[in-house]
Coordinates of C-alpha atoms in Angstrom, one line a residue:
M225 CA 67.2 88.9 83.0
A226 CA 70.4 91.6 82.6
H227 CA 73.1 89.5 80.8
R228 CA 75.4 90.6 84.1
D229 CA 72.9 88.5 86.2
F230 CA 73.2 85.6 83.7
V231 CA 76.3 85.2 83.5
E232 CA 77.4 85.5 87.5
I233 CA 74.2 83.4 88.3
N234 CA 75.3 80.7 85.6
L235 CA 78.5 80.9 86.8
S236 CA 79.3 77.1 87.3
A237 CA 76.8 75.7 84.7
L238 CA 78.9 77.9 82.0
I239 CA 82.2 76.4 83.3
A240 CA 80.7 72.9 83.7
G241 CA 78.8 72.9 80.2
V242 CA 80.3 75.4 77.3
T243 CA 82.4 72.9 75.3
N244 CA 83.1 75.9 72.3
V245 CA 85.1 78.0 74.2
M246 CA 87.9 79.4 71.5
P247 CA 85.0 80.3 69.2
I248 CA 82.8 82.4 71.8
A249 CA 86.6 83.9 72.5
D250 CA 87.3 84.4 68.7
M251 CA 84.1 86.4 68.5
L252 CA 84.7 88.5 71.1
S253 CA 88.6 88.8 69.8
E254 CA 87.1 90.2 66.6
R255 CA 85.1 92.9 68.0
S256 CA 88.2 94.1 70.1
M257 CA 86.6 92.9 73.4
L258 CA 89.5 90.7 74.0
F259 CA 93.4 91.7 74.1
D260 CA 95.8 89.6 72.4
E261 CA 97.2 88.8 75.6
Q262 CA 94.4 87.7 77.1
Y263 CA 93.4 85.6 74.1
S264 CA 96.7 83.9 74.2
Q265 CA 96.3 83.1 77.9
I266 CA 92.6 81.7 77.6
R267 CA 94.0 79.4 74.4
A268 CA 97.3 78.5 76.7
E269 CA 95.1 77.0 79.3
N270 CA 95.1 73.1 79.7
N271 CA 91.5 71.9 79.4
R272 CA 88.1 73.8 78.6
H273 CA 87.0 74.2 82.1
N274 CA 90.2 76.4 82.4
K275 CA 89.4 78.2 79.4
M276 CA 86.2 79.0 80.3
R277 CA 86.8 80.2 83.7
H278 CA 89.6 82.9 82.2
L279 CA 87.2 84.0 79.7
L280 CA 84.5 84.4 82.3
S281 CA 86.7 86.4 84.4
V282 CA 87.2 89.1 81.4
V283 CA 83.7 89.0 80.6
I284 CA 82.8 90.0 84.1
S285 CA 85.3 92.8 84.1
G286 CA 84.1 94.2 80.9
G287 CA 81.5 96.7 80.6
P288 CA 77.7 95.8 79.6
E289 CA 78.6 95.7 75.9
V290 CA 80.8 93.2 76.5
K291 CA 78.6 91.1 78.7
S292 CA 75.8 91.3 75.8
Y293 CA 78.2 90.4 73.4
F294 CA 79.1 87.3 75.2
Y295 CA 75.8 86.3 75.1
E296 CA 75.0 86.3 71.9
A297 CA 78.1 84.4 71.0
L298 CA 77.0 81.8 73.6
K299 CA 73.6 81.8 71.8
I300 CA 75.3 80.9 68.8
N301 CA 77.6 78.4 69.8
E302 CA 76.0 76.9 72.5
P303 CA 72.0 77.4 71.7
Y304 CA 70.9 74.6 73.9
L305 CA 72.9 75.0 77.1
V306 CA 71.5 78.9 76.8
Q307 CA 67.8 77.7 76.8
D308 CA 68.1 75.4 79.4
L309 CA 69.7 77.8 81.5
E310 CA 67.2 80.5 80.8
R311 CA 64.4 78.0 81.6
S312 CA 66.2 77.0 84.8
S313 CA 67.2 80.8 85.8
S314 CA 65.2 81.1 88.8
Q315 CA 66.0 77.6 90.0
T316 CA 69.8 77.9 89.5
S317 CA 69.8 81.4 91.1
S318 CA 68.3 79.8 94.2
G319 CA 70.9 77.2 93.9
V320 CA 73.7 79.6 93.5
L321 CA 73.0 81.5 97.1
Q322 CA 72.2 78.5 98.6
S323 CA 75.9 77.3 97.7
Q324 CA 77.1 80.3 98.9
E325 CA 75.4 80.4 101.7
G326 CA 77.0 77.0 102.7
T327 CA 80.9 78.5 102.2
Q328 CA 82.9 80.2 104.8
D329 CA 80.5 82.1 107.2
N330 CA 77.7 82.5 105.2
T331 CA 77.2 84.7 101.9
G332 CA 73.7 85.9 101.5
K333 CA 71.2 89.1 101.8
P334 CA 70.9 89.8 105.4
E335 CA 67.7 91.3 106.4
G336 CA 66.9 93.8 108.6
V337 CA 70.7 94.3 109.6
L338 CA 71.8 98.1 110.2
I339 CA 75.2 97.6 109.7
R340 CA 77.7 99.4 112.2
W341 CA 79.7 102.3 110.7
N342 CA 82.6 104.2 111.6
P343 CA 82.7 107.4 108.8
S344 CA 85.8 108.3 107.4
S345 CA 85.7 109.1 103.8
I346 CA 84.3 112.2 102.6
K347 CA 83.5 111.4 99.1
H348 CA 81.6 107.9 99.8
K349 CA 80.0 108.9 102.7
S350 CA 76.2 109.2 101.2
T351 CA 76.9 106.2 99.1
I352 CA 78.4 104.0 101.9
E353 CA 74.8 105.1 104.2
E354 CA 72.8 104.0 101.2
L355 CA 74.5 100.8 101.5
R356 CA 73.8 100.4 105.1
N357 CA 70.2 100.7 104.5
D358 CA 70.2 98.9 100.9
P359 CA 68.3 95.5 101.0
S360 CA 70.5 94.3 97.9
K361 CA 73.7 94.0 100.0
Q362 CA 75.1 90.7 100.6
K363 CA 77.7 89.7 103.5
V364 CA 80.7 87.2 102.8
G365 CA 82.4 86.3 105.8
T366 CA 82.5 89.7 107.9
I367 CA 82.1 91.7 104.8
Y368 CA 78.9 93.6 103.5
F369 CA 78.7 94.8 100.2
S370 CA 75.8 95.3 97.0
R371 CA 76.7 94.5 93.3
E372 CA 74.5 97.3 92.5
N373 CA 76.5 99.9 90.2
K374 CA 76.1 102.7 92.8
Y375 CA 78.8 100.9 94.7
Y376 CA 80.4 99.8 91.7
I377 CA 84.5 101.9 91.9
S378 CA 86.9 100.4 89.3
T379 CA 87.7 97.4 87.4
G380 CA 91.2 95.8 88.0
S381 CA 93.2 93.2 86.0
S382 CA 92.3 89.6 85.6
G383 CA 88.3 90.2 86.1
T384 CA 88.7 92.1 89.4
Q385 CA 85.9 94.1 90.2
I386 CA 86.0 96.7 93.1
Y387 CA 83.0 97.7 95.2
L388 CA 82.2 99.9 98.3
G389 CA 81.6 97.7 101.2
L390 CA 81.5 97.9 105.1
K391 CA 83.0 95.2 107.6
E392 CA 81.1 93.8 110.9
D393 CA 82.8 96.4 112.8
G394 CA 82.0 99.5 111.1
T395 CA 85.3 99.8 108.8
E396 CA 85.1 101.5 105.2
V397 CA 86.6 99.0 102.9
A398 CA 87.2 98.7 98.9
I399 CA 86.3 95.2 98.4
K400 CA 88.2 93.6 95.4
R401 CA 86.2 90.7 93.9
I402 CA 88.0 88.4 92.1
I403 CA 86.6 85.3 90.0
K404 CA 88.2 82.2 90.9
N405 CA 90.3 80.5 88.4
P406 CA 93.7 78.9 88.4
V407 CA 95.3 82.3 87.0
N408 CA 93.5 84.4 89.1
K409 CA 94.2 82.2 92.6
K410 CA 97.9 82.8 92.2
D411 CA 97.6 86.3 91.8
F412 CA 95.2 86.8 94.7
E413 CA 97.7 84.6 96.8
N414 CA 100.6 86.6 95.3
E415 CA 98.5 89.8 96.7
L416 CA 97.3 88.5 99.9
R417 CA 100.5 87.0 101.3
P418 CA 102.7 90.1 101.5
L419 CA 99.6 92.0 103.0
Q420 CA 98.9 89.5 105.8
D421 CA 102.7 88.9 106.4
L422 CA 103.7 92.6 106.1
N423 CA 100.5 94.0 108.0
L424 CA 102.5 97.5 107.9
E425 CA 101.1 100.5 110.1
S426 CA 102.2 102.9 107.4
K427 CA 100.5 105.6 106.1
N428 CA 101.3 105.6 102.6
I429 CA 100.5 102.2 101.8
V430 CA 96.8 100.9 101.3
R431 CA 96.0 99.1 104.5
Y432 CA 94.9 95.3 104.4
V433 CA 91.9 95.0 106.6
D434 CA 90.4 91.2 105.6
F435 CA 89.3 88.6 103.5
A436 CA 86.7 86.2 102.5
E437 CA 85.6 83.5 99.4
D438 CA 82.6 81.7 98.5
D439 CA 82.3 79.2 95.9
H440 CA 83.3 81.4 92.9
F441 CA 84.9 84.2 94.1
Y442 CA 87.6 85.8 96.4
Y443 CA 86.9 88.9 98.0
L444 CA 89.8 91.4 99.2
A445 CA 88.7 93.9 101.8
L446 CA 91.1 97.0 101.6
Q447 CA 91.4 100.2 103.0
L448 CA 88.9 102.5 101.3
C449 CA 90.7 105.3 99.7
E450 CA 89.1 108.3 98.1
C451 CA 90.4 108.7 94.9
D452 CA 93.6 108.3 92.5
L453 CA 96.4 109.9 92.0
E454 CA 95.4 111.2 88.4
S455 CA 92.1 112.3 89.7
H456 CA 93.5 114.3 92.3
M457 CA 96.2 115.9 90.2
K458 CA 93.2 117.4 88.0
D459 CA 91.6 119.0 91.5
L460 CA 94.8 120.4 92.4
N461 CA 95.1 122.3 88.9
N462 CA 92.7 124.5 90.2
Q463 CA 94.8 125.6 93.2
E464 CA 97.3 128.7 93.2
H465 CA 100.7 127.8 91.9
G466 CA 102.5 127.8 95.5
N467 CA 100.1 125.6 97.0
R468 CA 99.9 123.3 94.3
D469 CA 103.8 122.9 94.4
T470 CA 103.5 122.3 98.0
A471 CA 101.1 119.5 97.4
L472 CA 102.9 117.9 94.7
K473 CA 106.0 117.5 96.7
K474 CA 104.0 116.0 99.6
I475 CA 102.5 113.4 97.2
V476 CA 106.4 112.9 96.0
N477 CA 107.4 112.2 99.5
D478 CA 104.5 110.4 100.5
V479 CA 105.1 107.9 97.6
L480 CA 108.8 107.4 98.0
L481 CA 107.9 106.9 102.0
G482 CA 105.7 104.3 101.0
L483 CA 108.7 102.7 98.7
R484 CA 110.9 102.9 101.5
D485 CA 108.5 101.1 104.2
L486 CA 108.3 98.3 102.0
H487 CA 112.4 97.9 101.0
L488 CA 112.8 98.1 104.8
V489 CA 111.1 94.8 105.1
K490 CA 112.8 93.5 101.9
V491 CA 109.2 93.7 99.6
I492 CA 109.6 94.9 95.9
H493 CA 106.4 96.5 94.6
R494 CA 107.4 95.6 91.0
D495 CA 104.1 97.6 89.4
I496 CA 104.8 101.1 90.5
K497 CA 102.7 103.7 88.2
P498 CA 100.2 106.4 88.7
K499 CA 97.1 103.8 88.9
N500 CA 98.5 102.1 91.7
V501 CA 98.6 105.6 93.7
L502 CA 95.8 106.4 95.6
M503 CA 94.7 109.3 97.9
D504 CA 93.2 108.8 101.2
S505 CA 90.8 111.3 103.3
G506 CA 93.4 112.4 105.1
N507 CA 95.3 113.6 101.5
N508 CA 97.7 111.1 102.4
A509 CA 99.3 109.3 99.2
R510 CA 99.3 105.6 99.5
L511 CA 100.4 103.2 97.4
A512 CA 98.3 100.2 96.5
D513 CA 98.2 97.1 94.3
F514 CA 100.5 94.4 95.8
G515 CA 99.5 91.7 93.2
L516 CA 102.9 91.7 91.3
C517 CA 105.0 92.4 94.4
R518 CA 107.7 90.1 96.1
K519 CA 109.5 89.1 99.0
L520 CA 113.3 89.3 98.7
E521 CA 114.3 86.1 100.8
E522 CA 118.4 85.0 100.1
G523 CA 119.9 87.7 98.1
S524 CA 118.9 91.2 96.8
A525 CA 116.9 90.1 93.6
V526 CA 113.8 88.3 92.3
Y527 CA 114.4 86.3 88.7
T528 CA 111.3 86.7 87.2
T529 CA 109.4 87.1 83.8
R530 CA 108.6 90.5 82.7
A531 CA 106.8 92.6 85.2
G532 CA 104.8 95.6 85.9
T533 CA 102.5 97.9 83.2
R534 CA 104.3 98.6 79.9
G535 CA 105.9 101.9 79.8
W536 CA 106.3 101.6 83.5
E537 CA 109.2 99.2 83.9
A538 CA 112.9 99.6 84.8
V539 CA 115.3 98.8 81.9
E540 CA 116.6 95.6 83.4
T541 CA 113.1 94.3 83.0
L542 CA 112.1 95.0 79.5
D543 CA 113.4 91.9 77.7
S544 CA 111.1 89.3 78.1
T545 CA 112.5 86.5 75.9
E546 CA 114.3 85.3 79.6
K547 CA 113.9 86.0 83.2
S548 CA 115.5 88.8 84.5
S549 CA 116.7 90.5 87.7
Y550 CA 114.2 92.4 89.6
K551 CA 115.6 94.4 92.3
M552 CA 114.9 97.2 95.0
S553 CA 116.6 99.8 92.4
S554 CA 114.5 98.3 89.4
D555 CA 111.7 100.1 91.6
V556 CA 113.6 103.2 92.3
Q557 CA 114.1 103.6 88.3
V558 CA 110.2 103.4 88.0
A559 CA 109.5 105.5 91.3
G560 CA 111.5 108.5 89.5
M561 CA 109.0 108.5 86.2
L562 CA 106.4 108.2 88.4
V563 CA 108.0 111.5 90.5
Y564 CA 108.4 113.4 87.2
Y565 CA 104.9 112.7 86.2
I566 CA 103.7 113.9 89.4
L567 CA 105.8 117.2 89.2
S568 CA 105.3 117.7 85.6
G569 CA 101.4 117.6 85.5
G570 CA 101.2 113.8 83.8
K571 CA 103.9 113.5 81.5
H572 CA 106.6 111.0 81.5
P573 CA 110.3 111.5 81.1
F574 CA 111.0 108.8 78.5
D575 CA 108.0 110.3 75.9
V576 CA 110.6 112.4 74.2
N577 CA 109.1 112.5 71.1
D578 CA 106.3 110.2 71.0
S579 CA 104.8 107.7 74.1
K580 CA 105.2 104.8 70.9
D581 CA 108.6 105.3 71.6
R582 CA 108.7 105.1 75.2
E583 CA 110.3 101.7 75.7
T584 CA 113.1 102.4 73.2
N585 CA 113.9 105.4 75.2
I586 CA 113.8 103.3 78.9
R587 CA 116.4 100.9 76.8
K588 CA 118.2 103.6 75.5
G589 CA 118.5 106.2 78.5
N590 CA 116.9 109.0 76.4
Y591 CA 114.9 111.2 78.3
S592 CA 114.2 114.4 79.0
L593 CA 112.9 116.6 82.1
A594 CA 111.9 120.0 80.1
D595 CA 108.6 119.9 81.7
V596 CA 110.3 120.3 85.5
S597 CA 112.1 123.4 85.5
Y598 CA 113.2 123.3 89.2
I599 CA 116.9 122.0 89.0
V600 CA 116.8 120.1 92.1
A601 CA 113.8 118.1 91.4
Q602 CA 115.9 117.6 88.1
D603 CA 118.5 116.6 90.0
L604 CA 116.5 114.0 92.0
I605 CA 115.1 112.4 89.2
K606 CA 118.2 112.3 87.2
G607 CA 119.7 110.1 89.4
M608 CA 116.5 107.9 90.3
I609 CA 116.0 106.7 86.1
N610 CA 119.9 106.3 85.6
I611 CA 119.9 103.7 83.1
D612 CA 122.9 101.5 85.2
P613 CA 120.5 100.1 88.0
A614 CA 124.1 100.1 90.1
Q615 CA 124.4 104.1 89.8
R616 CA 120.9 104.8 91.3
P617 CA 120.4 106.1 95.2
T618 CA 118.9 103.8 97.4
I619 CA 115.5 104.4 98.6
E620 CA 117.0 105.8 101.6
E621 CA 119.5 108.1 99.6
V622 CA 116.1 109.3 97.5
L623 CA 114.7 110.4 100.9
Q624 CA 118.0 112.2 102.0
H625 CA 118.1 114.6 98.6
P626 CA 118.1 118.6 99.1
Y627 CA 114.3 118.4 96.9
F628 CA 113.2 117.2 100.6
W629 CA 115.1 119.3 102.9
D630 CA 113.2 122.0 104.8
D631 CA 114.3 126.0 105.1
D632 CA 116.4 125.2 108.3
R633 CA 118.5 122.7 106.5
K634 CA 118.8 124.8 103.4
D635 CA 120.0 127.4 105.4
A636 CA 122.3 125.3 107.2
V637 CA 124.0 123.7 104.3
L638 CA 124.7 126.5 102.5
R639 CA 126.3 128.3 105.6
K640 CA 128.5 125.5 106.0
L641 CA 129.5 124.5 102.2
G642 CA 128.6 128.4 100.3
D643 CA 132.7 128.7 101.2
R644 CA 134.0 125.4 99.6
E645 CA 136.2 125.3 96.8
E646 CA 134.2 124.0 94.4
V647 CA 131.4 126.6 94.7
Q648 CA 133.8 129.0 94.8
H649 CA 135.5 128.1 92.1
Y650 CA 132.4 127.5 89.9
V651 CA 131.8 131.3 89.7
S652 CA 135.8 131.8 88.3
I653 CA 135.4 129.1 85.9
E654 CA 132.3 130.4 84.7
Q655 CA 134.0 133.8 83.9
I656 CA 136.6 132.6 81.8
Y657 CA 134.1 130.2 79.8
K658 CA 132.4 133.5 79.2
K659 CA 135.7 135.6 78.2
I660 CA 136.5 132.6 75.9
K661 CA 133.4 132.6 74.5
N662 CA 133.0 135.9 73.3
S663 CA 136.4 136.0 71.9
E664 CA 135.6 133.4 69.4
G665 CA 136.5 134.4 65.5
G666 CA 139.2 136.9 67.1
N667 CA 142.9 136.2 68.3
P668 CA 143.3 136.8 71.6
G669 CA 147.1 135.4 71.4
A670 CA 148.8 135.5 74.9
A671 CA 146.7 137.6 76.7
F672 CA 144.8 134.1 77.9
T673 CA 148.2 132.5 79.1
N674 CA 147.0 133.4 82.7
D675 CA 143.6 131.9 82.2
I676 CA 145.2 129.0 80.7
D677 CA 147.1 127.9 84.4
E678 CA 144.0 129.8 86.2
A679 CA 141.6 126.9 84.6
I680 CA 144.0 124.1 85.2
G681 CA 144.2 125.4 88.7
L682 CA 140.3 125.3 89.1
L683 CA 140.1 121.7 87.9
L684 CA 142.2 120.2 90.5
L685 CA 139.2 120.0 92.9
P686 CA 139.2 117.5 95.6
N687 CA 135.8 115.6 94.7
N688 CA 136.7 115.6 91.2
K689 CA 135.4 111.7 90.4
R690 CA 138.2 110.9 87.8
G691 CA 140.9 111.9 90.7
E692 CA 143.7 114.0 91.1
V693 CA 144.7 115.4 87.7
M694 CA 148.3 116.5 87.5
K695 CA 148.7 120.2 86.8
K696 CA 151.9 119.3 84.3
D697 CA 150.3 117.0 82.3
I698 CA 147.2 119.4 81.4
R699 CA 149.5 122.2 80.7
K700 CA 151.5 120.0 78.7
A701 CA 148.2 118.9 76.7
V702 CA 146.7 122.7 76.4
G703 CA 150.1 124.8 75.6
D704 CA 149.4 128.0 74.5
D705 CA 146.5 126.8 72.1
V706 CA 143.2 128.7 72.4
A707 CA 141.1 126.2 70.9
K708 CA 142.5 123.9 73.8
L709 CA 141.5 126.3 76.2
R710 CA 138.1 126.2 75.2
T711 CA 137.8 122.5 75.1
L712 CA 139.4 123.0 78.5
C713 CA 136.7 125.7 79.7
D714 CA 133.9 123.3 77.8
T715 CA 134.8 120.4 80.3
A716 CA 135.0 122.7 83.3
K717 CA 131.7 124.2 82.7
K718 CA 130.2 120.8 82.6
Y719 CA 132.3 119.4 85.3
S720 CA 131.0 122.3 87.3
V721 CA 127.4 122.4 86.3
E722 CA 126.9 118.6 86.8
K723 CA 129.3 117.5 89.3
T724 CA 129.1 119.4 91.9
F725 CA 126.7 121.3 94.4
S726 CA 126.7 124.8 92.5
A727 CA 124.5 123.4 89.8
W728 CA 121.6 123.8 92.4
K729 CA 122.9 126.6 95.1
A730 CA 121.2 129.3 93.4
D731 CA 118.0 127.3 93.3
V732 CA 118.1 126.4 96.4
S733 CA 119.0 129.8 98.2
R734 CA 116.4 131.1 95.8
S735 CA 113.9 128.5 97.6
I736 CA 114.4 129.8 100.8
K737 CA 112.0 132.3 102.5
P738 CA 113.2 135.8 102.3
R739 CA 113.6 135.8 106.4
K740 CA 116.7 133.8 105.6
K741 CA 118.9 136.8 104.8
S742 CA 122.8 135.8 105.7
L743 CA 123.7 132.9 103.6
A744 CA 127.7 132.7 103.3
L745 CA 127.6 131.9 99.2
H746 CA 130.9 133.9 98.4
K747 CA 134.0 134.9 99.9
K748 CA 134.3 138.0 101.8

């Protein structure tokens, strides 16, 4: 009997009969088959039955090596139980099947049933065709699936296994098979409840289809997608540069639209990361995995212990010693990290020197956007990953950013704003700045007196966030000191580059197709 079958056929007997749970867990931990966090969670369970349920969830989600070593550890620590179970394996298997058949709707192997099928997936088409005719398929509720390896898609958290499946009505589904234990029960309910409550018809969120359960497992049926984000990005590397950029921009837009649809109904995701973005057969990116998402009831925050995946967390949630406030703005910061990941070809903005420093860099707001050259995209990301939650844009504001403008809107905005004072003054400040920089080491003397007055005047822009600065106060501070003039011009340059439309107007205008000729960027 395969070790996988031994474990799953004898689940009830193992939960009831194993008394030496922690010695088995110790052996798996020594072989690095249990993470420290998993080991701690098993130890923290309040009785041996729950400890064993938790341990089995890890074993079932592991590969063949984990199952084999668990079996060996079981023989060492529970030899008589293993002997009894092996002697009665066929009877136990039959008993489990009968038990499952007595639960919701019947679980078993439907004989001679050709399942309806509404083809949609391209990648999984041939495998689903096999499933329809496979005698090993089982039915749980209204869901058909098989545990054969060829139908296996991936492994999730908490012992979750994901298989290809079909509903009775022919809908293709991905089935999350989750072993029952107290921890998984809570996670399952957390994921199922918002999916059922939302029932969103969003093309950018993985759609809930159905659920079922038997004595040992929960089955959550979700919309079947083609691949995850990482695989899709690898495929895009083979495309021409222009086509790839367009495709990546669509992915960014899709992900943010999905997040907008969640935030519109006051749901926060709390686990945004590349693995939780899937691509459907229409090349739409969809947000997935709602096991950590929460509904905002009263107020605008959820108070929670640390949530999310390490390295993909908002700065305000990193301190796990106490409950922290997780808001929609927290989702926005992590979504900003994901936007950079997509546009940079798989980089993280807070991996400034080494990925080991990622959390430290998130805490300090120390990031680099060097792998995204388009300054408009940099501006978008910079706002989203701001260390101050209050300074981050809402998801609606994010989607209004110029990065997402089409050519017509870019053209209209540039025509309207091209003659604005701050746009024109940016050019003048740059000229003064360059003149002074070129004179460093010399003694320009009084020749710059007029430039001082000009630079002072150029700082008096209506959108200066520090308010209207009186010209006489600046003149008094600067006097005729060229060094102070340099400081003033440095400030002017920094102000112009970072705080005005001028920072990216050139990039925006260049990105418009050649047919757009008459941009009013300069005064006649």
